[in-house]
Amino acid sequence: MYFCYDCRILLPGVFSPHVKLPCDVDIIKHPMEKNGKSSAIHCKIVAPEQTRIFDVPDVYDYGAEDLSNATHRTVLVFPSPSAMSINEFVQTVGLIKRFVVLDCTWFQVNMMQKIPQIQSLPCVSLTNYRTAFWRPQHNVDDHGLATIEAIYYAEREYQEQLTGRPYAGEFDDLLYWFFHTRQYVDKRQEEYRKRKAEQAGTA
């Protein structure tokens, strides 16, 4: 174990990169989403000063903010029918201060999007990307991103809109723990396949 999933901090002596993101991040976790399976925790580890995590039902009340104020402009990253692309939002509304993301399975998202505290938030959607997640969900295609991937691509699209140039890898380390885990899973799967092949050869 490299960090505490419940207190969301690194264990002593463990290395982790730190990144500076163009937008702050709020993560709203489904009550049944296990901390040990949540990729969203990685954002808190790698960008701790810019990341807040709320566990349903203890969610920040965004309705109490003046969302027209540029210093508090917060958006929900969710592909609702009314969602704009990040580029379109910036061009027509203005700069973004904070991204809010829902940390849950795609089957839990209907309940999550009804949370009263987020109803005032405008939605932005992402360009289609293919997930690198190792734990696919039933009836969800490979465009269904893990939470940390959604955060990464939202930040990346916003960065490109701000700078007017292609993304140059400034915060790729946001995915450090995601791919660290992916590498571990791939290794275990390969070991399992070799073991099964050896057993079949001796049968």
Tab-separated table of C-alpha atoms in Angstrom, residues 92-199:
chain	number	residue	atom	x	y	z
A	92	THR	CA	-19.400	31.897	-24.543
A	93	VAL	CA	-19.422	32.063	-20.733
A	94	GLY	CA	-15.864	32.581	-19.552
A	95	LEU	CA	-13.028	30.999	-17.633
A	96	ILE	CA	-13.531	28.038	-15.311
A	97	LYS	CA	-12.359	27.992	-11.711
A	98	ARG	CA	-13.333	24.452	-10.720
A	99	PHE	CA	-14.376	21.131	-12.248
A	100	VAL	CA	-16.807	18.925	-10.334
A	101	VAL	CA	-16.780	15.210	-11.159
A	102	LEU	CA	-18.975	12.351	-9.972
A	103	ASP	CA	-17.088	9.315	-8.707
A	104	CYS	CA	-19.336	6.322	-9.261
A	105	THR	CA	-20.080	3.561	-11.732
A	106	TRP	CA	-22.076	4.406	-14.841
A	107	PHE	CA	-24.981	2.474	-13.312
A	108	GLN	CA	-24.997	4.753	-10.263
A	109	VAL	CA	-24.814	8.005	-12.182
A	110	ASN	CA	-28.587	8.558	-12.455
A	111	MET	CA	-28.840	8.835	-8.693
A	112	MET	CA	-25.733	10.991	-8.458
A	113	GLN	CA	-26.870	13.580	-10.973
A	114	LYS	CA	-29.980	14.211	-8.849
A	115	ILE	CA	-27.973	15.404	-5.833
A	116	PRO	CA	-29.683	18.684	-4.793
A	117	GLN	CA	-26.446	20.573	-4.123
A	118	ILE	CA	-25.252	20.301	-7.741
A	119	GLN	CA	-28.464	21.196	-9.572
A	120	SER	CA	-27.368	24.783	-10.230
A	121	LEU	CA	-24.136	23.752	-11.939
A	122	PRO	CA	-23.768	24.078	-15.714
A	123	CYS	CA	-22.484	20.935	-17.407
A	124	VAL	CA	-19.556	20.514	-19.756
A	125	SER	CA	-18.803	17.426	-21.807
A	126	LEU	CA	-15.569	15.929	-23.067
A	127	THR	CA	-14.397	14.896	-26.481
A	128	ASN	CA	-14.560	11.105	-26.903
A	129	TYR	CA	-11.539	9.264	-25.537
A	130	ARG	CA	-10.784	5.582	-25.090
A	131	THR	CA	-10.274	4.408	-21.548
A	132	ALA	CA	-7.170	2.605	-20.332
A	133	PHE	CA	-9.097	1.266	-17.340
A	134	TRP	CA	-8.532	-2.411	-16.566
A	135	ARG	CA	-11.932	-3.059	-14.972
A	136	PRO	CA	-14.593	-2.588	-17.679
A	137	GLN	CA	-18.246	-2.205	-16.712
A	138	HIS	CA	-20.984	-4.340	-18.216
A	139	ASN	CA	-22.670	-2.668	-21.210
A	140	VAL	CA	-20.273	0.308	-21.047
A	141	ASP	CA	-18.050	0.712	-24.100
A	142	ASP	CA	-14.404	1.723	-24.039
A	143	HIS	CA	-15.320	5.414	-24.104
A	144	GLY	CA	-16.505	5.118	-20.489
A	145	LEU	CA	-13.613	6.763	-18.673
A	146	ALA	CA	-12.364	6.153	-15.158
A	147	THR	CA	-12.850	9.188	-12.921
A	148	ILE	CA	-9.184	10.179	-12.932
A	149	GLU	CA	-9.128	9.920	-16.733
A	150	ALA	CA	-12.132	12.250	-16.976
A	151	ILE	CA	-10.378	14.747	-14.701
A	152	TYR	CA	-7.191	14.524	-16.759
A	153	TYR	CA	-8.926	15.079	-20.094
A	154	ALA	CA	-11.055	17.935	-18.733
A	155	GLU	CA	-7.918	19.679	-17.466
A	156	ARG	CA	-6.136	18.976	-20.726
A	157	GLU	CA	-8.925	20.408	-22.891
A	158	TYR	CA	-9.112	23.471	-20.668
A	159	GLN	CA	-5.340	23.952	-20.811
A	160	GLU	CA	-5.395	23.841	-24.605
A	161	GLN	CA	-8.226	26.370	-24.688
A	162	LEU	CA	-6.335	28.702	-22.334
A	163	THR	CA	-2.991	28.536	-24.107
A	164	GLY	CA	-4.173	28.192	-27.698
A	165	ARG	CA	-1.606	25.470	-28.335
A	166	PRO	CA	-1.511	21.663	-28.178
A	167	TYR	CA	-1.090	20.112	-24.763
A	168	ALA	CA	2.577	19.443	-23.998
A	169	GLY	CA	2.356	16.974	-21.110
A	170	GLU	CA	2.477	19.522	-18.288
A	171	PHE	CA	0.449	17.396	-15.871
A	172	ASP	CA	0.681	13.873	-17.272
A	173	ASP	CA	1.742	12.825	-13.781
A	174	LEU	CA	-1.890	13.220	-12.743
A	175	LEU	CA	-2.205	9.682	-14.134
A	176	TYR	CA	0.897	8.391	-12.313
A	177	TRP	CA	-0.955	6.202	-9.810
A	178	PHE	CA	-3.534	5.145	-12.373
A	179	PHE	CA	-0.865	3.646	-14.631
A	180	HIS	CA	1.123	2.385	-11.662
A	181	THR	CA	-1.931	0.308	-10.766
A	182	ARG	CA	-2.507	-0.652	-14.404
A	183	GLN	CA	1.052	-1.973	-14.619
A	184	TYR	CA	0.523	-4.057	-11.474
A	185	VAL	CA	-2.761	-5.494	-12.787
A	186	ASP	CA	-1.204	-6.314	-16.167
A	187	LYS	CA	1.659	-8.116	-14.426
A	188	ARG	CA	-0.689	-10.177	-12.274
A	189	GLN	CA	-2.818	-11.096	-15.290
A	190	GLU	CA	0.251	-12.205	-17.229
A	191	GLU	CA	1.390	-14.328	-14.288
A	192	TYR	CA	-2.068	-15.900	-14.141
A	193	ARG	CA	-2.052	-16.707	-17.868
A	194	LYS	CA	1.393	-18.310	-17.615
A	195	ARG	CA	0.319	-20.378	-14.622
A	196	LYS	CA	-2.803	-21.612	-16.417
A	197	ALA	CA	-0.763	-22.462	-19.512
A	198	GLU	CA	1.715	-24.439	-17.408
A	199	GLN	CA	-1.109	-26.300	-15.687
